[in-house]
Amino acid sequence: MQGLTVAYPTPTGQLREVVRGVDLSLRAGETLGLVGQSGSGKTQTAFSILGVLPAQAVVVAGSVRLDGRELLDLSDAELRTVRGRSVAYVPQEPMSNLDPTSTVGAQLVEGLRAADPMPRRQARERVLALLARVGIADPQRTFDAYPHQISGGMAQRALIAAAVAGRPALLFADEPTTALDVTVQAEILDLLRDLQAELGMAVLLVTHNFGVVADSCERIAVMQQGRVVETGRTTDVFDTPKHPYTASLLGSILDDATVRADLETTMDTTGQEAP
């Protein structure tokens, strides 16, 4: 990704940039942590890779390339052949991303067949194998269950199974442990690491949790108000942050002897960070 700039129209008709000249690179088998406060542009940056920005979004400038292929030039039909195969997505809030009126298995089969056309029976067998691979003890029971009948951790495992079904080159994980308790968070992160090693995926991990970054990411990119203000090896950035914003974020981590001072953030009337 080079020079990515994304903007949205304001009520006055002007464009307001929410992502500004972002440069990011990610190698196969590497995990890059993209961190920053809410509204800093992390998810907008990642959605640009997936080609799922809202209709009103305007990509003002920049390039997003995957294995040498420019993704920003692809049509919707071409992007559908990329999603689930070359690039996959693990959302936050797993229960909000499953249809409550359909069984888990039916949703995963539908998603798999959309990414990789195959007979329904073959897709069913593959989904059951994937549910077992992500650590679900009774795959058939989960396959037949409705979302309200399974736990949040199990729902997230099912969504991870769906994401890796096409053996993607890049996995975008958007706050994948936010809605889970601490023990389940650790299990999900371990699962993502195992799958990454098995499939050789690059992982873009969007998070505000520095504990997750320290546990999972070789490199880190810090975003503030739509810009990447610092990148580097995670250990280096943690030890000697070069940008004041990064130092402020790290300084806000609580310990037994620390009282938090909230970072000052200017917001506009839409709830977005002001430039």
XYZ file of C-alpha atoms in Angstrom:
275
model
C 0.000 0.000 0.000
C 1.404 3.382 -1.025
C 0.013 6.868 -0.505
C -3.531 5.702 0.234
C -5.892 8.610 0.808
C -9.609 8.055 1.485
C -12.181 10.811 1.963
C -15.904 11.269 2.603
C -18.147 14.139 1.479
C -19.261 16.566 4.169
C -22.728 18.184 4.264
C -21.190 21.210 2.501
C -19.973 19.047 -0.380
C -16.307 19.192 0.502
C -14.227 16.039 0.950
C -12.898 15.237 4.396
C -9.903 12.909 4.440
C -10.031 10.081 6.975
C -6.987 8.205 5.635
C -4.062 10.349 4.535
C -1.148 9.132 2.474
C -0.809 5.782 4.231
C 2.140 3.539 3.327
C 2.127 -0.052 4.615
C 3.898 -3.247 3.581
C 3.384 -6.809 4.747
C 5.334 -9.960 3.925
C 4.054 -13.530 3.716
C 3.961 -15.148 7.149
C 4.271 -11.809 8.969
C 1.827 -10.201 11.401
C 1.562 -6.411 11.327
C -0.305 -4.705 14.150
C -2.216 -1.582 13.086
C -2.972 0.407 16.236
C -4.455 3.739 17.249
C -7.444 5.255 18.984
C -10.968 4.749 17.668
C -11.462 6.962 14.626
C -7.781 7.000 13.686
C -8.431 5.356 10.312
C -7.367 1.762 11.021
C -10.473 0.002 9.764
C -10.914 2.382 6.824
C -7.382 1.511 5.743
C -8.033 -2.220 5.993
C -11.424 -1.973 4.242
C -9.621 -0.359 1.307
C -7.675 -3.596 0.866
C -10.885 -5.631 0.876
C -12.685 -3.239 -1.446
C -15.598 -2.895 0.957
C -15.537 0.828 1.702
C -19.003 2.432 1.896
C -20.409 3.696 -1.393
C -19.877 7.343 -0.429
C -16.157 6.846 0.225
C -13.759 8.350 -2.303
C -10.270 6.929 -2.833
C -8.502 10.185 -3.621
C -5.060 8.740 -4.259
C -2.803 5.792 -3.683
C -2.142 2.189 -4.618
C -3.039 -1.128 -2.963
C -1.183 -4.077 -4.467
C -1.348 -7.745 -3.544
C 1.240 -10.011 -5.149
C 1.788 -7.292 -7.740
C -1.909 -6.907 -8.600
C -3.511 -3.480 -8.196
C -6.690 -3.977 -6.157
C -8.048 -0.446 -6.495
C -8.502 -0.912 -10.259
C -10.619 -4.057 -9.944
C -14.334 -4.128 -10.686
C -16.840 -5.451 -8.132
C -16.981 -8.755 -10.012
C -13.201 -9.040 -10.007
C -13.032 -8.171 -6.306
C -15.448 -10.994 -5.519
C -12.881 -13.428 -6.898
C -10.240 -11.906 -4.593
C -12.227 -11.881 -1.348
C -12.119 -15.202 0.446
C -9.317 -16.468 -1.764
C -6.496 -13.914 -1.806
C -7.802 -11.733 1.046
C -10.051 -12.784 3.927
C -11.636 -11.008 6.886
C -12.210 -11.903 10.537
C -14.559 -9.333 12.130
C -14.951 -8.167 15.666
C -18.226 -8.874 17.488
C -18.719 -12.383 16.025
C -22.353 -12.623 17.058
C -23.149 -9.446 15.121
C -21.689 -10.962 11.969
C -23.778 -14.127 11.918
C -27.355 -14.192 10.649
C -29.568 -15.204 13.606
C -32.171 -16.738 11.267
C -29.812 -19.265 9.660
C -27.705 -22.078 11.073
C -23.962 -21.588 11.398
C -23.280 -24.394 8.935
C -25.610 -23.031 6.264
C -23.916 -19.632 6.455
C -20.421 -21.089 6.224
C -21.369 -23.349 3.317
C -22.883 -20.409 1.447
C -19.775 -18.289 2.014
C -17.435 -21.082 0.947
C -19.357 -21.786 -2.257
C -19.411 -18.069 -3.094
C -15.616 -17.923 -2.868
C -14.951 -21.340 -4.387
C -17.845 -22.873 -6.382
C -18.301 -26.538 -5.515
C -21.127 -29.028 -4.880
C -23.026 -28.385 -1.654
C -22.100 -31.786 -0.233
C -18.395 -31.140 -0.798
C -18.705 -27.708 0.808
C -20.464 -29.229 3.819
C -17.683 -31.782 4.317
C -15.059 -29.086 4.012
C -16.795 -26.809 6.520
C -17.091 -29.646 9.050
C -13.364 -30.365 8.648
C -12.551 -26.680 9.117
C -14.695 -26.441 12.261
C -12.726 -29.353 13.677
C -9.451 -27.707 12.617
C -10.217 -24.508 14.537
C -10.718 -26.462 17.746
C -14.482 -26.968 17.926
C -14.991 -30.238 19.782
C -18.333 -31.173 18.190
C -18.293 -29.763 14.626
C -21.626 -31.303 13.624
C -23.431 -29.780 16.598
C -21.995 -26.333 15.843
C -22.782 -26.763 12.131
C -26.450 -27.443 12.960
C -26.741 -24.736 15.628
C -28.171 -21.245 15.301
C -25.850 -18.425 16.436
C -27.706 -17.890 19.724
C -27.011 -21.526 20.635
C -23.210 -21.162 20.665
C -20.768 -19.075 22.702
C -18.958 -15.976 21.462
C -15.664 -17.843 21.388
C -17.170 -20.657 19.339
C -18.739 -18.125 16.960
C -15.362 -16.467 16.447
C -13.748 -19.843 15.737
C -16.459 -20.506 13.144
C -15.788 -17.164 11.471
C -12.056 -17.888 11.446
C -12.810 -21.244 9.821
C -14.803 -19.431 7.144
C -12.018 -16.896 6.612
C -9.250 -19.452 6.075
C -11.352 -21.820 3.941
C -9.879 -20.364 0.747
C -6.294 -20.418 2.067
C -5.883 -16.636 1.650
C -2.538 -14.911 1.224
C -3.648 -12.068 3.523
C -5.928 -12.262 6.548
C -7.365 -9.021 7.905
C -8.384 -9.488 11.547
C -10.332 -6.501 12.895
C -10.232 -6.505 16.701
C -10.821 -10.293 16.636
C -10.781 -10.698 20.441
C -12.613 -7.554 21.582
C -15.901 -9.231 22.542
C -14.284 -12.236 24.251
C -13.123 -12.890 27.795
C -9.406 -13.010 28.523
C -9.026 -16.788 28.458
C -10.849 -17.128 25.137
C -8.852 -14.192 23.719
C -5.627 -16.112 24.309
C -7.057 -19.225 22.658
C -8.147 -17.266 19.571
C -4.732 -15.613 19.227
C -3.036 -19.002 19.540
C -5.359 -20.360 16.854
C -4.563 -17.493 14.477
C -0.829 -18.073 14.989
C -1.167 -21.787 14.287
C -3.200 -21.192 11.123
C -0.782 -18.526 9.953
C 2.162 -20.915 10.323
C 0.214 -23.679 8.580
C -0.966 -21.580 5.628
C 1.872 -19.055 5.356
C -0.563 -16.134 5.546
C 0.284 -12.532 6.156
C -1.944 -11.127 8.927
C -2.997 -7.500 9.325
C -4.210 -7.249 12.919
C -6.227 -4.126 13.667
C -6.374 -3.503 17.401
C -6.112 -0.944 20.175
C -4.854 -3.589 22.610
C -1.090 -3.376 23.114
C -1.115 -6.696 24.948
C -2.391 -8.357 21.769
C 0.266 -6.525 19.744
C 3.072 -7.621 22.076
C 1.835 -11.213 21.957
C 1.198 -11.533 18.221
C 2.901 -8.921 16.038
C 6.432 -8.752 14.659
C 5.911 -5.173 13.473
C 3.609 -2.334 14.412
C 2.177 0.674 12.589
C 0.668 3.478 14.673
C -2.122 5.622 13.201
C -3.239 9.046 14.355
C -5.962 11.073 12.635
C -5.675 9.114 9.402
C -1.877 9.077 9.150
C 0.714 6.445 10.015
C 2.971 8.319 12.422
C 5.348 5.484 13.322
C 6.273 2.006 12.130
C 8.891 -0.457 13.288
C 9.626 -3.733 15.012
C 7.253 -4.150 17.925
C 10.038 -4.538 20.490
C 11.794 -1.412 19.202
C 8.645 0.715 19.227
C 7.739 -0.469 22.715
C 11.240 0.207 24.043
C 11.933 3.538 22.317
C 8.881 5.131 20.702
C 9.906 7.925 18.362
C 6.604 9.771 17.978
C 4.959 11.581 20.913
C 1.585 10.024 20.081
C 3.040 6.519 20.284
C 4.659 7.387 23.598
C 1.309 8.707 24.858
C -0.490 5.511 23.835
C 2.110 3.359 25.555
C 2.028 5.638 28.585
C -1.727 5.140 28.918
C -1.286 1.433 29.682
C -2.236 0.984 33.305
C -0.195 -0.702 35.986
C -0.668 -0.834 39.746
C 1.050 2.515 40.296
C -0.367 4.474 37.337
C -3.316 6.823 37.047
C -4.453 7.199 33.446
C -4.499 10.574 31.755
C -6.835 10.316 28.758
C -5.328 11.330 25.444
C -6.772 14.548 24.103
C -8.772 13.949 20.923
C -10.673 16.588 19.015
C -13.933 15.310 17.518
C -16.194 16.878 14.939
C -19.993 16.821 15.036
C -20.127 13.428 13.296
C -18.093 11.760 16.045
C -14.967 11.522 13.869
C -11.551 12.829 14.856
C -11.007 16.279 13.478
C -7.988 16.831 11.227
